[in-house]
Short mmCIF file of C-alpha atoms in Angstrom, two decimals:
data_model
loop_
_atom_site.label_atom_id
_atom_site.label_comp_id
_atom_site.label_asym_id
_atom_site.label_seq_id
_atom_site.Cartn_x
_atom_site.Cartn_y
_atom_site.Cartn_z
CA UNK B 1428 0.00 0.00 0.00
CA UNK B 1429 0.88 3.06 -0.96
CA UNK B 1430 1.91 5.69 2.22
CA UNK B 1431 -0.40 8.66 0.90
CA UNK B 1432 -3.25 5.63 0.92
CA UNK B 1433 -1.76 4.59 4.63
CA UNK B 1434 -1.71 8.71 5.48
CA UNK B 1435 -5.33 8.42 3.92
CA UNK B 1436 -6.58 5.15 6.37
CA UNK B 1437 -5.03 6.87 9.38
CA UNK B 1438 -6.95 10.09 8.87
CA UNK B 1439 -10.29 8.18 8.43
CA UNK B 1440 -9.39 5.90 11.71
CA UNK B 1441 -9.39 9.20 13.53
CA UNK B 1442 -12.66 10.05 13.10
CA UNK B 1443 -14.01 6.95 14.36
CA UNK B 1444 -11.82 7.87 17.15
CA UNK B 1445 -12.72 11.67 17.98
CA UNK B 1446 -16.17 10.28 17.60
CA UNK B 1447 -15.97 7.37 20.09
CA UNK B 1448 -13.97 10.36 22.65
CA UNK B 1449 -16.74 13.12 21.85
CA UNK B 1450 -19.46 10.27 23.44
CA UNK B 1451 -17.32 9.58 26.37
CA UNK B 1452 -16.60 13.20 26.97
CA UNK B 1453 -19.08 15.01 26.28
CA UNK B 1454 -18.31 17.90 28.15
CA UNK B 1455 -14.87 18.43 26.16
CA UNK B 1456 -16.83 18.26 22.83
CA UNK B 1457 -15.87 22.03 21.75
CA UNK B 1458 -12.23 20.99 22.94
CA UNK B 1459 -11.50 17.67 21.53
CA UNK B 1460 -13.37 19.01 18.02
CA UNK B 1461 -10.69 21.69 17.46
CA UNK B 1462 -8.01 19.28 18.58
CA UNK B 1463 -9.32 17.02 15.71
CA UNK B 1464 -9.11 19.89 13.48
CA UNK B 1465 -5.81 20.19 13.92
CA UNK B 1466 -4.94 16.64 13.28
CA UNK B 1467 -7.00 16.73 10.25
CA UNK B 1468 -4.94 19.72 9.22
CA UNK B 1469 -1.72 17.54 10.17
CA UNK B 1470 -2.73 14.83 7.97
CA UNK B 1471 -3.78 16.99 4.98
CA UNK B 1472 -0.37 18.90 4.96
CA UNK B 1473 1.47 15.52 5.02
CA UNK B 1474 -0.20 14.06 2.92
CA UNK B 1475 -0.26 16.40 -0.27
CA UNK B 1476 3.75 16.57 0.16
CA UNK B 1477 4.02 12.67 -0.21
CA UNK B 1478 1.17 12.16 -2.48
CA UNK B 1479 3.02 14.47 -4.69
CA UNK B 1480 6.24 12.78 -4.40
CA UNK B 1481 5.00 9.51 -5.04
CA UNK B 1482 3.28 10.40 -8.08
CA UNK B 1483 6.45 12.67 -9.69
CA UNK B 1484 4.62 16.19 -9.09
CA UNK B 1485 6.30 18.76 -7.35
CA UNK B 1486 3.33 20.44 -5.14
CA UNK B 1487 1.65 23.50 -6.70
CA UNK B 1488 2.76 26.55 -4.39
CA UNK B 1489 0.76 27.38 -2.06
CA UNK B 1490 -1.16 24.24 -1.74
CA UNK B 1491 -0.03 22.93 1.26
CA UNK B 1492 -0.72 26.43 3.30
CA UNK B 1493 -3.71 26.96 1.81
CA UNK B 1494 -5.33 23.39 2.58
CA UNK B 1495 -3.83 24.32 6.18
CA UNK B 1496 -5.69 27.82 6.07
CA UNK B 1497 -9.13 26.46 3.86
CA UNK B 1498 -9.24 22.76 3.51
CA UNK B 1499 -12.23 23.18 1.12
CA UNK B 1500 -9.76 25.35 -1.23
CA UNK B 1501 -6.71 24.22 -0.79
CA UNK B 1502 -7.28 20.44 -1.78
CA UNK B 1503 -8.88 21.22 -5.37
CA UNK B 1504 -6.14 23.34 -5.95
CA UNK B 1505 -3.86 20.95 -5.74
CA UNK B 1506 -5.63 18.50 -7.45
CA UNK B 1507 -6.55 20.69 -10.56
CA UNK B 1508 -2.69 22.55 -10.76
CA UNK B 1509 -1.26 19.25 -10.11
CA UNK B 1510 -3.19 17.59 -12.58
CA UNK B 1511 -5.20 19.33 -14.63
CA UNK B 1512 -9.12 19.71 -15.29
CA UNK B 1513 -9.75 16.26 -15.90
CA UNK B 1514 -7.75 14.53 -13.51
CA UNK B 1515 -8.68 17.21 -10.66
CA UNK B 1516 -12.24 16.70 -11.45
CA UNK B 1517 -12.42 12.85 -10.45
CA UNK B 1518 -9.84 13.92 -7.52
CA UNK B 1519 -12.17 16.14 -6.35
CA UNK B 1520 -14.81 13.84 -6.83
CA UNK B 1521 -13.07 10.99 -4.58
CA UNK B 1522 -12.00 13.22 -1.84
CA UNK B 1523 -15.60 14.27 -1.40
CA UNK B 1524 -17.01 10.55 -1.06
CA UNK B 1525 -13.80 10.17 1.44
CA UNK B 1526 -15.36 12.94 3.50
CA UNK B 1527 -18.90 11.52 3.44
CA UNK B 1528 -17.33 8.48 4.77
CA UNK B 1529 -15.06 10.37 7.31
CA UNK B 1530 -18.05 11.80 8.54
CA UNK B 1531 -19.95 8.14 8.77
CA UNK B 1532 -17.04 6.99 10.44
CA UNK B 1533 -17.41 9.31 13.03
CA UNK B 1534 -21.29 8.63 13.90
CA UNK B 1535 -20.28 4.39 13.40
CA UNK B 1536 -18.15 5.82 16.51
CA UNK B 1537 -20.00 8.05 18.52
CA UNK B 1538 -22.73 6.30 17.97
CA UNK B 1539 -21.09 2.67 19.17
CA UNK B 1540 -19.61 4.64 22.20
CA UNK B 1541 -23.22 5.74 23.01
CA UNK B 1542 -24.28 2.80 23.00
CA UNK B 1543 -21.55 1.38 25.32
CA UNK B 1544 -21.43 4.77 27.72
CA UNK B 1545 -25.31 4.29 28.59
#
């Protein structure tokens, strides 16, 4: 497996993780959210540096600060500089089902921890 697929797996696993900790603490929701923001931002930044490298790109400038300052810009403009309209298109297309299945990881989570918690 590729590591910008294994960067990829790790940021998914932490949403089932930030979900399972938001049902435990549920006090700490505002805290432990922005923490996860950050280590969404973490992963994101490392992983358009090796995904580049691994596929003989060199980064568009700017991409990696901007997906650090506005995720929802910064990724398609990697995608389309990097590789065109095409190419960025179905990029685009694939990160967005990724984030729809973040986002179920992280109710399979919470909502197992629930579960558990009561």
């Amino acid at each position: 497996m590729k590591n910008s697929r294994k960067i990829i797996f790790g940021l998914l696993l932490t949403f089932i993780a930030f979900g399972v900790l938001e049902a435990f603490f549920p006090g700490e929701s505002n805290g432990l959210g922005l923490f996860h923001g950050f280590v969404i931002l973490s992963f994101l930044f490392w992983w358009i540096g090796v995904h580049a490298s691994e596929n003989g790109i060199i980064a568009p400038k700017g991409s990696k600060i901007l997906t650090l300052l506005v995720p929802p810009l910064g990724l398609p403009y990697y995608f389309y500089k990097g590789y065109g309209f095409k190419k960025g298109s179905i990029l685009v297309a694939v990160a967005l089902l990724l984030f729809v299945l973040a986002l179920g990881m992280y109710i399979l989570g919470f909502g197992a921890a629930n579960q558990l918690n009561t």
